[in-house]
Structures are given as C-alpha cells and as structure tokens.
Tab-separated table of N, CA and C in Angstrom:
chain	number	residue	atom	x	y	z
V	1	ARG	N	0.817	-1.199	0.000
V	1	ARG	CA	0.000	0.000	0.000
V	1	ARG	C	0.855	1.254	0.000
V	2	VAL	N	1.952	1.223	0.749
V	2	VAL	CA	2.805	2.403	0.830
V	2	VAL	C	3.420	2.700	-0.531
V	3	LEU	N	3.888	1.651	-1.238
V	3	LEU	CA	4.488	1.853	-2.552
V	3	LEU	C	3.448	2.374	-3.544
V	4	PHE	N	2.231	1.847	-3.477
V	4	PHE	CA	1.164	2.314	-4.368
V	4	PHE	C	0.879	3.788	-4.113
V	5	ARG	N	0.713	4.159	-2.855
V	5	ARG	CA	0.409	5.551	-2.506
V	5	ARG	C	1.552	6.490	-2.880
V	6	SER	N	2.776	6.055	-2.640
V	6	SER	CA	3.940	6.879	-2.986
V	6	SER	C	4.039	7.076	-4.498
V	7	THR	N	3.783	6.003	-5.249
V	7	THR	CA	3.814	6.101	-6.704
V	7	THR	C	2.691	7.015	-7.201
V	8	ALA	N	1.516	6.916	-6.568
V	8	ALA	CA	0.401	7.793	-6.940
V	8	ALA	C	0.768	9.257	-6.705
V	9	ALA	N	1.399	9.552	-5.583
V	9	ALA	CA	1.805	10.925	-5.290
V	9	ALA	C	2.834	11.408	-6.304
V	10	LEU	N	3.777	10.555	-6.666
V	10	LEU	CA	4.799	10.899	-7.655
V	10	LEU	C	4.145	11.206	-9.008
V	11	LEU	N	3.218	10.357	-9.439
V	11	LEU	CA	2.534	10.556	-10.726
V	11	LEU	C	1.676	11.809	-10.719
V	12	LEU	N	1.021	12.079	-9.605
V	12	LEU	CA	0.198	13.285	-9.513
V	12	LEU	C	1.064	14.540	-9.581
V	13	GLY	N	2.274	14.462	-9.015
V	13	GLY	CA	3.199	15.590	-9.111
V	13	GLY	C	3.618	15.865	-10.545
V	14	VAL	N	3.771	14.808	-11.345
V	14	VAL	CA	4.187	14.941	-12.738
V	14	VAL	C	2.989	15.244	-13.643
V	15	ASN	N	1.799	14.760	-13.246
V	15	ASN	CA	0.561	14.919	-14.028
V	15	ASN	C	-0.518	15.560	-13.152
V	16	PRO	N	-0.408	16.845	-12.823
V	16	PRO	CA	-1.344	17.458	-11.873
V	16	PRO	C	-2.801	17.472	-12.342
V	17	SER	N	-3.054	17.345	-13.633
V	17	SER	CA	-4.441	17.350	-14.106
V	17	SER	C	-5.048	15.949	-14.148
V	18	ALA	N	-4.264	14.925	-13.824
V	18	ALA	CA	-4.774	13.545	-13.859
V	18	ALA	C	-5.742	13.315	-12.704
V	19	ASN	N	-6.781	12.508	-12.971
V	19	ASN	CA	-7.717	12.166	-11.897
V	19	ASN	C	-7.338	10.818	-11.289
V	20	THR	N	-8.102	10.381	-10.309
V	20	THR	CA	-7.799	9.142	-9.601
V	20	THR	C	-7.759	7.944	-10.543
V	21	ASP	N	-8.709	7.862	-11.482
V	21	ASP	CA	-8.719	6.744	-12.424
V	21	ASP	C	-7.502	6.762	-13.336
V	22	ASP	N	-7.066	7.953	-13.755
V	22	ASP	CA	-5.883	8.062	-14.606
V	22	ASP	C	-4.654	7.544	-13.868
V	23	ILE	N	-4.488	7.991	-12.624
V	23	ILE	CA	-3.325	7.575	-11.823
V	23	ILE	C	-3.359	6.075	-11.590
V	24	THR	N	-4.538	5.555	-11.242
V	24	THR	CA	-4.667	4.110	-11.032
V	24	THR	C	-4.323	3.352	-12.307
V	25	GLY	N	-4.789	3.824	-13.455
V	25	GLY	CA	-4.487	3.173	-14.731
V	25	GLY	C	-3.007	3.170	-15.040
V	26	MET	N	-2.330	4.290	-14.758
V	26	MET	CA	-0.885	4.365	-14.999
V	26	MET	C	-0.147	3.348	-14.126
V	27	ILE	N	-0.569	3.221	-12.869
V	27	ILE	CA	0.100	2.295	-11.949
V	27	ILE	C	-0.184	0.851	-12.355
V	28	LEU	N	-1.456	0.518	-12.604
V	28	LEU	CA	-1.804	-0.862	-12.934
V	28	LEU	C	-1.223	-1.305	-14.267
V	29	SER	N	-1.205	-0.410	-15.262
V	29	SER	CA	-0.693	-0.806	-16.577
V	29	SER	C	0.825	-0.944	-16.585
V	30	SER	N	1.481	-0.460	-15.540
V	30	SER	CA	2.941	-0.547	-15.482
V	30	SER	C	3.428	-1.556	-14.449
V	31	SER	N	2.512	-2.196	-13.730
V	31	SER	CA	2.893	-3.162	-12.699
V	31	SER	C	3.387	-4.460	-13.321
V	32	LYS	N	4.272	-5.136	-12.595
V	32	LYS	CA	4.789	-6.438	-13.037
V	32	LYS	C	3.851	-7.522	-12.527
V	33	ASP	N	3.312	-8.296	-13.437
V	33	ASP	CA	2.381	-9.357	-13.073
V	33	ASP	C	3.107	-10.445	-12.296
V	34	LEU	N	2.519	-10.867	-11.195
V	34	LEU	CA	3.066	-11.952	-10.369
V	34	LEU	C	1.995	-13.019	-10.191
V	35	GLY	N	2.403	-14.240	-9.892
V	35	GLY	CA	1.429	-15.308	-9.657
V	35	GLY	C	0.709	-15.683	-10.929
V	36	GLU	N	-0.600	-15.969	-10.793
V	36	GLU	CA	-1.407	-16.323	-11.961
V	36	GLU	C	-1.481	-15.132	-12.903
V	37	MET	N	-1.668	-15.394	-14.196
V	37	MET	CA	-1.764	-14.322	-15.180
V	37	MET	C	-2.949	-13.425	-14.862
V	38	GLY	N	-2.719	-12.114	-14.877
V	38	GLY	CA	-3.779	-11.162	-14.566
V	38	GLY	C	-3.963	-11.020	-13.067
V	39	TRP	N	-5.078	-10.453	-12.683
V	39	TRP	CA	-5.354	-10.231	-11.270
V	39	TRP	C	-5.562	-11.561	-10.574
V	40	ASP	N	-4.987	-11.724	-9.388
V	40	ASP	CA	-5.240	-12.920	-8.600
V	40	ASP	C	-5.320	-12.543	-7.125
V	41	ILE	N	-5.857	-13.440	-6.329
V	41	ILE	CA	-6.141	-13.174	-4.923
V	41	ILE	C	-4.860	-12.951	-4.110
V	42	GLU	N	-3.766	-13.592	-4.485
V	42	GLU	CA	-2.531	-13.488	-3.709
V	42	GLU	C	-1.738	-12.220	-4.016
V	43	TYR	N	-1.619	-11.854	-5.294
V	43	TYR	CA	-0.781	-10.722	-5.686
V	43	TYR	C	-1.556	-9.526	-6.225
V	44	GLY	N	-2.870	-9.632	-6.314
V	44	GLY	CA	-3.649	-8.529	-6.871
V	44	GLY	C	-3.241	-8.282	-8.315
V	45	SER	N	-2.899	-7.034	-8.633
V	45	SER	CA	-2.489	-6.685	-10.000
V	45	SER	C	-0.985	-6.780	-10.198
V	46	GLY	N	-0.259	-7.194	-9.168
V	46	GLY	CA	1.174	-7.401	-9.304
V	46	GLY	C	2.003	-6.408	-8.510
V	47	LEU	N	3.270	-6.318	-8.853
V	47	LEU	CA	4.238	-5.475	-8.160
V	47	LEU	C	4.282	-4.088	-8.793
V	48	VAL	N	4.047	-3.066	-7.986
V	48	VAL	CA	4.082	-1.686	-8.469
V	48	VAL	C	5.497	-1.344	-8.916
V	49	ASN	N	5.616	-0.701	-10.082
V	49	ASN	CA	6.907	-0.313	-10.634
V	49	ASN	C	6.882	1.197	-10.893
V	50	PRO	N	7.323	2.006	-9.899
V	50	PRO	CA	7.226	3.466	-10.038
V	50	PRO	C	7.937	4.020	-11.275
V	51	LEU	N	9.122	3.522	-11.590
V	51	LEU	CA	9.867	4.029	-12.742
V	51	LEU	C	9.099	3.755	-14.036
V	52	ASN	N	8.560	2.550	-14.169
V	52	ASN	CA	7.772	2.208	-15.348
V	52	ASN	C	6.488	3.038	-15.397
V	53	ALA	N	5.885	3.305	-14.240
V	53	ALA	CA	4.656	4.103	-14.190
V	53	ALA	C	4.892	5.511	-14.730
V	54	LEU	N	6.079	6.065	-14.494
V	54	LEU	CA	6.391	7.407	-14.996
V	54	LEU	C	6.396	7.458	-16.521
V	55	THR	N	6.649	6.332	-17.169
V	55	THR	CA	6.663	6.291	-18.634
V	55	THR	C	5.267	6.231	-19.214
V	56	LYS	N	4.249	6.067	-18.378
V	56	LYS	CA	2.875	5.909	-18.855
V	56	LYS	C	2.150	7.226	-19.034
V	57	LYS	N	2.826	8.324	-18.890
V	57	LYS	CA	2.200	9.637	-19.004
V	57	LYS	C	1.501	9.755	-20.361
V	58	GLY	N	0.180	9.686	-20.325
V	58	GLY	CA	-0.601	9.829	-21.547
V	58	GLY	C	-0.538	8.632	-22.474
V	59	GLY	N	0.225	7.615	-22.128
V	59	GLY	CA	0.325	6.440	-22.980
V	59	GLY	C	-0.855	5.512	-22.774
V	60	PHE	N	-0.863	4.388	-23.475
V	60	PHE	CA	-1.945	3.442	-23.296
V	60	PHE	C	-1.456	2.022	-23.505
V	61	GLU	N	-2.140	1.121	-22.844
V	61	GLU	CA	-1.929	-0.305	-23.049
V	61	GLU	C	-3.289	-0.954	-23.079
V	62	ALA	N	-3.696	-1.352	-24.231
V	62	ALA	CA	-4.968	-2.037	-24.389
V	62	ALA	C	-4.788	-3.069	-25.485
V	63	GLU	N	-5.265	-4.267	-25.217
V	63	GLU	CA	-5.075	-5.310	-26.210
V	63	GLU	C	-5.998	-6.486	-25.948
V	64	ILE	N	-6.154	-7.282	-26.971
V	64	ILE	CA	-6.814	-8.572	-26.862
V	64	ILE	C	-5.692	-9.602	-26.823
V	65	THR	N	-5.627	-10.377	-25.741
V	65	THR	CA	-4.546	-11.360	-25.611
V	65	THR	C	-4.983	-12.774	-25.986
V	66	SER	N	-6.293	-13.022	-25.977
V	66	SER	CA	-6.802	-14.335	-26.367
V	66	SER	C	-8.228	-14.179	-26.880
V	67	PRO	N	-8.525	-14.773	-28.025
V	67	PRO	CA	-7.644	-15.609	-28.826
V	67	PRO	C	-6.585	-14.770	-29.546
V	68	LYS	N	-5.475	-15.407	-29.847
V	68	LYS	CA	-4.377	-14.740	-30.551
V	68	LYS	C	-4.782	-14.438	-31.997
V	69	ARG	N	-4.077	-13.466	-32.591
V	69	ARG	CA	-4.322	-13.165	-34.011
V	69	ARG	C	-4.093	-14.392	-34.857
V	70	ASP	N	-4.929	-14.560	-35.848
V	70	ASP	CA	-4.855	-15.678	-36.792
V	70	ASP	C	-5.015	-17.040	-36.118
V	71	ALA	N	-5.617	-17.054	-34.935
V	71	ALA	CA	-5.854	-18.324	-34.239
V	71	ALA	C	-6.934	-19.109	-34.966
V	72	ILE	N	-6.759	-20.399	-34.981
V	72	ILE	CA	-7.781	-21.285	-35.516
V	72	ILE	C	-8.504	-21.846	-34.304
V	73	ILE	N	-9.784	-21.530	-34.225
V	73	ILE	CA	-10.581	-21.933	-33.075
V	73	ILE	C	-11.364	-23.186	-33.434
V	74	SER	N	-11.260	-24.205	-32.584
V	74	SER	CA	-12.042	-25.416	-32.836
V	74	SER	C	-13.523	-25.118	-32.586
V	75	MET	N	-14.347	-25.991	-33.032
V	75	MET	CA	-15.794	-25.788	-32.887
V	75	MET	C	-16.158	-25.665	-31.410
V	76	GLN	N	-16.577	-24.483	-31.033
V	76	GLN	CA	-17.013	-24.218	-29.673
V	76	GLN	C	-18.310	-23.431	-29.735
V	77	ASP	N	-19.094	-23.503	-28.677
V	77	ASP	CA	-20.332	-22.722	-28.610
V	77	ASP	C	-20.058	-21.283	-28.212
V	78	SER	N	-18.973	-21.067	-27.445
V	78	SER	CA	-18.628	-19.710	-27.024
V	78	SER	C	-17.117	-19.593	-26.865
V	79	ILE	N	-16.622	-18.390	-27.146
V	79	ILE	CA	-15.188	-18.130	-27.063
V	79	ILE	C	-14.978	-16.951	-26.122
V	80	PRO	N	-14.287	-17.175	-24.998
V	80	PRO	CA	-13.980	-16.046	-24.120
V	80	PRO	C	-12.920	-15.160	-24.763
V	81	ILE	N	-13.141	-13.854	-24.721
V	81	ILE	CA	-12.177	-12.882	-25.249
V	81	ILE	C	-11.469	-12.271	-24.039
V	82	ILE	N	-10.153	-12.467	-23.962
V	82	ILE	CA	-9.363	-12.003	-22.823
V	82	ILE	C	-8.516	-10.818	-23.271
V	83	GLY	N	-8.362	-9.836	-22.405
V	83	GLY	CA	-7.539	-8.681	-22.754
V	83	GLY	C	-7.456	-7.668	-21.635
V	84	SER	N	-6.943	-6.494	-21.978
V	84	SER	CA	-6.745	-5.416	-21.008
V	84	SER	C	-7.272	-4.104	-21.552
V	85	THR	N	-7.833	-3.311	-20.639
V	85	THR	CA	-8.286	-1.961	-20.969
V	85	THR	C	-7.762	-0.970	-19.939
V	86	VAL	N	-6.627	-1.294	-19.329
V	86	VAL	CA	-6.026	-0.424	-18.315
V	86	VAL	C	-5.248	0.655	-19.046
V	87	THR	N	-5.871	1.808	-19.152
V	87	THR	CA	-5.351	2.872	-19.989
V	87	THR	C	-5.481	4.218	-19.288
V	88	PRO	N	-4.395	4.972	-19.160
V	88	PRO	CA	-4.515	6.323	-18.606
V	88	PRO	C	-5.405	7.193	-19.493
V	89	MET	N	-6.087	8.151	-18.892
V	89	MET	CA	-6.966	9.101	-19.590
V	89	MET	C	-8.123	8.398	-20.297
V	90	PHE	N	-8.585	7.304	-19.707
V	90	PHE	CA	-9.582	6.401	-20.249
V	90	PHE	C	-10.995	6.856	-19.898
V	91	SER	N	-11.939	6.637	-20.828
V	91	SER	CA	-13.340	6.960	-20.577
V	91	SER	C	-14.227	5.713	-20.670
V	92	ALA	N	-14.105	4.943	-21.757
V	92	ALA	CA	-14.934	3.752	-21.955
V	92	ALA	C	-14.276	2.843	-22.983
V	93	TRP	N	-14.805	1.631	-23.144
V	93	TRP	CA	-14.314	0.718	-24.167
V	93	TRP	C	-15.458	-0.134	-24.699
V	94	SER	N	-15.242	-0.664	-25.903
V	94	SER	CA	-16.211	-1.590	-26.478
V	94	SER	C	-15.475	-2.724	-27.184
V	95	LEU	N	-16.146	-3.853	-27.273
V	95	LEU	CA	-15.612	-5.022	-27.952
V	95	LEU	C	-16.639	-5.436	-29.000
V	96	ASP	N	-16.172	-5.571	-30.253
V	96	ASP	CA	-17.060	-5.920	-31.363
V	96	ASP	C	-16.412	-7.014	-32.206
V	97	TYR	N	-17.230	-7.645	-33.050
V	97	TYR	CA	-16.685	-8.569	-34.045
V	97	TYR	C	-17.302	-8.241	-35.403
V	98	GLY	N	-16.526	-8.565	-36.438
V	98	GLY	CA	-16.997	-8.400	-37.804
V	98	GLY	C	-16.585	-9.600	-38.627
V	99	LEU	N	-17.224	-9.779	-39.754
V	99	LEU	CA	-16.930	-10.927	-40.615
V	99	LEU	C	-15.840	-10.584	-41.609
V	100	GLY	N	-14.888	-11.521	-41.781
V	100	GLY	CA	-13.799	-11.335	-42.730
V	100	GLY	C	-12.625	-10.582	-42.128
V	101	ASP	N	-11.631	-10.291	-42.994
V	101	ASP	CA	-10.415	-9.606	-42.550
V	101	ASP	C	-10.596	-8.099	-42.429
V	102	THR	N	-11.472	-7.527	-43.218
V	102	THR	CA	-11.720	-6.077	-43.185
V	102	THR	C	-13.225	-5.825	-43.133
V	103	PRO	N	-13.822	-6.037	-41.979
V	103	PRO	CA	-15.280	-5.905	-41.862
V	103	PRO	C	-15.762	-4.488	-42.174
V	104	THR	N	-16.935	-4.407	-42.770
V	104	THR	CA	-17.575	-3.113	-42.988
V	104	THR	C	-18.706	-2.899	-41.992
V	105	MET	N	-19.147	-3.978	-41.353
V	105	MET	CA	-20.177	-3.895	-40.313
V	105	MET	C	-19.664	-4.586	-39.060
V	106	TRP	N	-20.019	-4.041	-37.908
V	106	TRP	CA	-19.564	-4.572	-36.627
V	106	TRP	C	-20.761	-4.957	-35.763
V	107	ASN	N	-20.580	-6.014	-34.976
V	107	ASN	CA	-21.601	-6.488	-34.043
V	107	ASN	C	-21.032	-6.394	-32.631
V	108	SER	N	-21.797	-5.832	-31.724
V	108	SER	CA	-21.323	-5.605	-30.364
V	108	SER	C	-21.264	-6.898	-29.549
V	109	ILE	N	-20.165	-7.059	-28.826
V	109	ILE	CA	-20.040	-8.130	-27.843
V	109	ILE	C	-20.188	-7.520	-26.445
V	110	ALA	N	-19.550	-6.356	-26.234
V	110	ALA	CA	-19.622	-5.689	-24.928
V	110	ALA	C	-19.346	-4.204	-25.087
V	111	TYR	N	-20.008	-3.400	-24.267
V	111	TYR	CA	-19.716	-1.965	-24.156
V	111	TYR	C	-19.662	-1.651	-22.672
V	112	ILE	N	-18.542	-1.119	-22.225
V	112	ILE	CA	-18.343	-0.874	-20.805
V	112	ILE	C	-17.904	0.568	-20.593
V	113	ASN	N	-18.557	1.244	-19.685
V	113	ASN	CA	-18.213	2.621	-19.349
V	113	ASN	C	-17.517	2.634	-17.993
V	114	GLN	N	-16.354	3.225	-17.922
V	114	GLN	CA	-15.635	3.454	-16.661
V	114	GLN	C	-15.164	2.189	-15.959
V	115	SER	N	-14.876	1.115	-16.662
V	115	SER	CA	-14.381	-0.103	-16.028
V	115	SER	C	-13.101	-0.545	-16.719
V	116	ARG	N	-12.025	-0.651	-15.952
V	116	ARG	CA	-10.742	-1.082	-16.504
V	116	ARG	C	-10.512	-2.542	-16.141
V	117	LEU	N	-10.007	-3.310	-17.101
V	117	LEU	CA	-9.713	-4.713	-16.879
V	117	LEU	C	-8.255	-4.978	-17.224
V	118	LEU	N	-7.631	-5.864	-16.464
V	118	LEU	CA	-6.248	-6.241	-16.713
V	118	LEU	C	-6.189	-7.742	-16.895
V	119	ASN	N	-5.893	-8.200	-18.131
V	119	ASN	CA	-5.850	-9.630	-18.455
V	119	ASN	C	-7.063	-10.351	-17.894
V	120	ASP	N	-8.223	-9.877	-18.261
V	120	ASP	CA	-9.473	-10.421	-17.757
V	120	ASP	C	-10.423	-10.629	-18.937
V	121	THR	N	-11.567	-11.216	-18.683
V	121	THR	CA	-12.540	-11.481	-19.735
V	121	THR	C	-13.217	-10.190	-20.169
V	122	LEU	N	-13.019	-9.820	-21.426
V	122	LEU	CA	-13.659	-8.634	-22.003
V	122	LEU	C	-15.082	-8.957	-22.436
V	123	GLY	N	-15.301	-10.176	-22.861
V	123	GLY	CA	-16.611	-10.602	-23.323
V	123	GLY	C	-16.566	-12.037	-23.806
V	124	ILE	N	-17.720	-12.550	-24.152
V	124	ILE	CA	-17.844	-13.912	-24.667
V	124	ILE	C	-18.497	-13.836	-26.043
V	125	LEU	N	-17.825	-14.378	-27.048
V	125	LEU	CA	-18.402	-14.441	-28.390
V	125	LEU	C	-19.205	-15.732	-28.495
V	126	GLN	N	-20.513	-15.600	-28.698
V	126	GLN	CA	-21.384	-16.757	-28.876
V	126	GLN	C	-21.281	-17.198	-30.338
V	127	VAL	N	-20.813	-18.402	-30.558
V	127	VAL	CA	-20.592	-18.896	-31.917
V	127	VAL	C	-21.856	-19.599	-32.398
V	128	VAL	N	-22.615	-18.879	-33.211
V	128	VAL	CA	-23.820	-19.452	-33.829
V	128	VAL	C	-23.416	-20.075	-35.161
V	129	ASP	N	-24.311	-20.829	-35.767
V	129	ASP	CA	-23.997	-21.537	-37.016
V	129	ASP	C	-23.444	-20.613	-38.100
V	130	SER	N	-23.973	-19.383	-38.183
V	130	SER	CA	-23.529	-18.471	-39.246
V	130	SER	C	-22.097	-17.988	-39.042
V	131	LEU	N	-21.514	-18.209	-37.869
V	131	LEU	CA	-20.131	-17.784	-37.603
V	131	LEU	C	-19.124	-18.924	-37.729
V	132	LYS	N	-19.598	-20.126	-37.930
V	132	LYS	CA	-18.696	-21.274	-38.007
V	132	LYS	C	-18.023	-21.334	-39.375
V	133	ASN	N	-16.754	-21.683	-39.371
V	133	ASN	CA	-15.949	-21.872	-40.585
V	133	ASN	C	-15.751	-20.608	-41.408
V	134	ILE	N	-15.760	-19.430	-40.772
V	134	ILE	CA	-15.459	-18.183	-41.472
V	134	ILE	C	-14.487	-17.364	-40.636
V	135	ASP	N	-13.787	-16.437	-41.297
V	135	ASP	CA	-12.874	-15.556	-40.588
V	135	ASP	C	-13.668	-14.498	-39.826
V	136	ILE	N	-13.245	-14.246	-38.587
V	136	ILE	CA	-13.868	-13.235	-37.742
V	136	ILE	C	-12.778	-12.293	-37.260
V	137	THR	N	-13.032	-11.002	-37.314
V	137	THR	CA	-12.108	-9.998	-36.793
V	137	THR	C	-12.692	-9.412	-35.521
V	138	LEU	N	-11.878	-9.366	-34.465
V	138	LEU	CA	-12.284	-8.748	-33.211
V	138	LEU	C	-11.750	-7.327	-33.169
V	139	ARG	N	-12.515	-6.411	-32.573
V	139	ARG	CA	-12.089	-5.012	-32.457
V	139	ARG	C	-12.346	-4.538	-31.027
V	140	LEU	N	-11.276	-4.062	-30.382
V	140	LEU	CA	-11.370	-3.427	-29.075
V	140	LEU	C	-11.158	-1.932	-29.296
V	141	THR	N	-12.164	-1.127	-28.963
V	141	THR	CA	-12.081	0.320	-29.125
V	141	THR	C	-12.025	0.961	-27.749
V	142	ILE	N	-11.067	1.859	-27.563
V	142	ILE	CA	-10.901	2.583	-26.305
V	142	ILE	C	-11.197	4.056	-26.565
V	143	TRP	N	-12.085	4.637	-25.758
V	143	TRP	CA	-12.373	6.067	-25.838
V	143	TRP	C	-11.678	6.772	-24.684
V	144	MET	N	-11.076	7.907	-25.005
V	144	MET	CA	-10.329	8.685	-24.014
V	144	MET	C	-11.177	9.862	-23.524
V	145	HIS	N	-10.740	10.501	-22.414
V	145	HIS	CA	-11.461	11.643	-21.855
V	145	HIS	C	-11.604	12.790	-22.855
V	146	ASP	N	-10.647	12.949	-23.763
V	146	ASP	CA	-10.693	14.055	-24.728
V	146	ASP	C	-11.529	13.714	-25.974
V	147	GLN	N	-12.308	12.627	-25.908
V	147	GLN	CA	-13.189	12.161	-26.984
V	147	GLN	C	-12.450	11.479	-28.130
V	148	SER	N	-11.125	11.360	-28.071
V	148	SER	CA	-10.408	10.616	-29.096
V	148	SER	C	-10.571	9.113	-28.806
V	149	SER	N	-10.229	8.288	-29.762
V	149	SER	CA	-10.322	6.853	-29.576
V	149	SER	C	-9.223	6.146	-30.362
V	150	PHE	N	-8.963	4.895	-30.009
V	150	PHE	CA	-8.057	4.068	-30.784
V	150	PHE	C	-8.592	2.646	-30.766
V	151	GLU	N	-8.144	1.857	-31.756
V	151	GLU	CA	-8.625	0.491	-31.913
V	151	GLU	C	-7.474	-0.486	-31.849
V	152	TYR	N	-7.789	-1.660	-31.338
V	152	TYR	CA	-6.888	-2.797	-31.396
V	152	TYR	C	-7.657	-3.908	-32.098
V	153	ARG	N	-7.072	-4.450	-33.169
V	153	ARG	CA	-7.709	-5.556	-33.907
V	153	ARG	C	-6.790	-6.746	-33.945
C-alpha cells in the first residue's frame, strides 16, 4: 500500500491534471504481473513499478490477448475474449466482431463505461452456425477523456 500511494503521489506531481482513475491506470498498466496471469487473490495486480509508471504519461496499453491473431478456433459454442483496458486518460471501451479480414459492419459483444480490466474477460463471443468456418475480426475500441479513440484488432 505504501508503494502504491507513494507512486500515486509521484505521478500526480508529474501529471497534476490527472484524476484518480488516470493515476490508477498508470500504476496498474505498469505493474509487473506476479502469480497467476492477470489479477489474482494473492498478488492482486502485481508489483508496483514506479519508474515504469512514470513512462505511462498519456500512454496506453490495451489489447486482446486471447484468442491470438490468426488463431484457428475449434468448434465451440462460445469463445472467451481475454484482454486489457487499463489505460490512462480512459473513458470507456467496447468489444465488437466483424466478418472477414476487413469488416464493414460490426456487431457488439460488450460496451463498458468506466471499467478497466487487466488480463481479464472482455466478453464472450457466442458462436452461432452463421459464424462457423469463417474468418472473424475482433475489435477493441478505447475512448479517451478528450473524446479521441483508438482500436486494437
């Protein structure tokens, strides 16, 4: 707790306009994962790394970690989508899927406002018959406080 609080004070000194969620995102996205992958009961979000947290000023870390790109998924009824949305200056995120390599239409899997996840389940893709044996592209969109956004596919 002391290291977390000290790192928060250091980040606030460098980023005086950052809010509590921004500071928390900078700390969590820069922590070293310990124990089980992602958050766990023994280590929480991992070991706080103040030096690494200082590099997160305005940066972002958001990704889909599973399934991997170009993964071939065996016939399943549902596919858990795992990833992270721990991003400084964050407002909301959404997870969508589209058909093919360059979809022109997107279907929502999840839309979350004000919730950050670290190596956790972003959503579950329900695999209906029309989705079997075709290429699917996943899209994670992150919206920032300044109304800008970025995508991870």
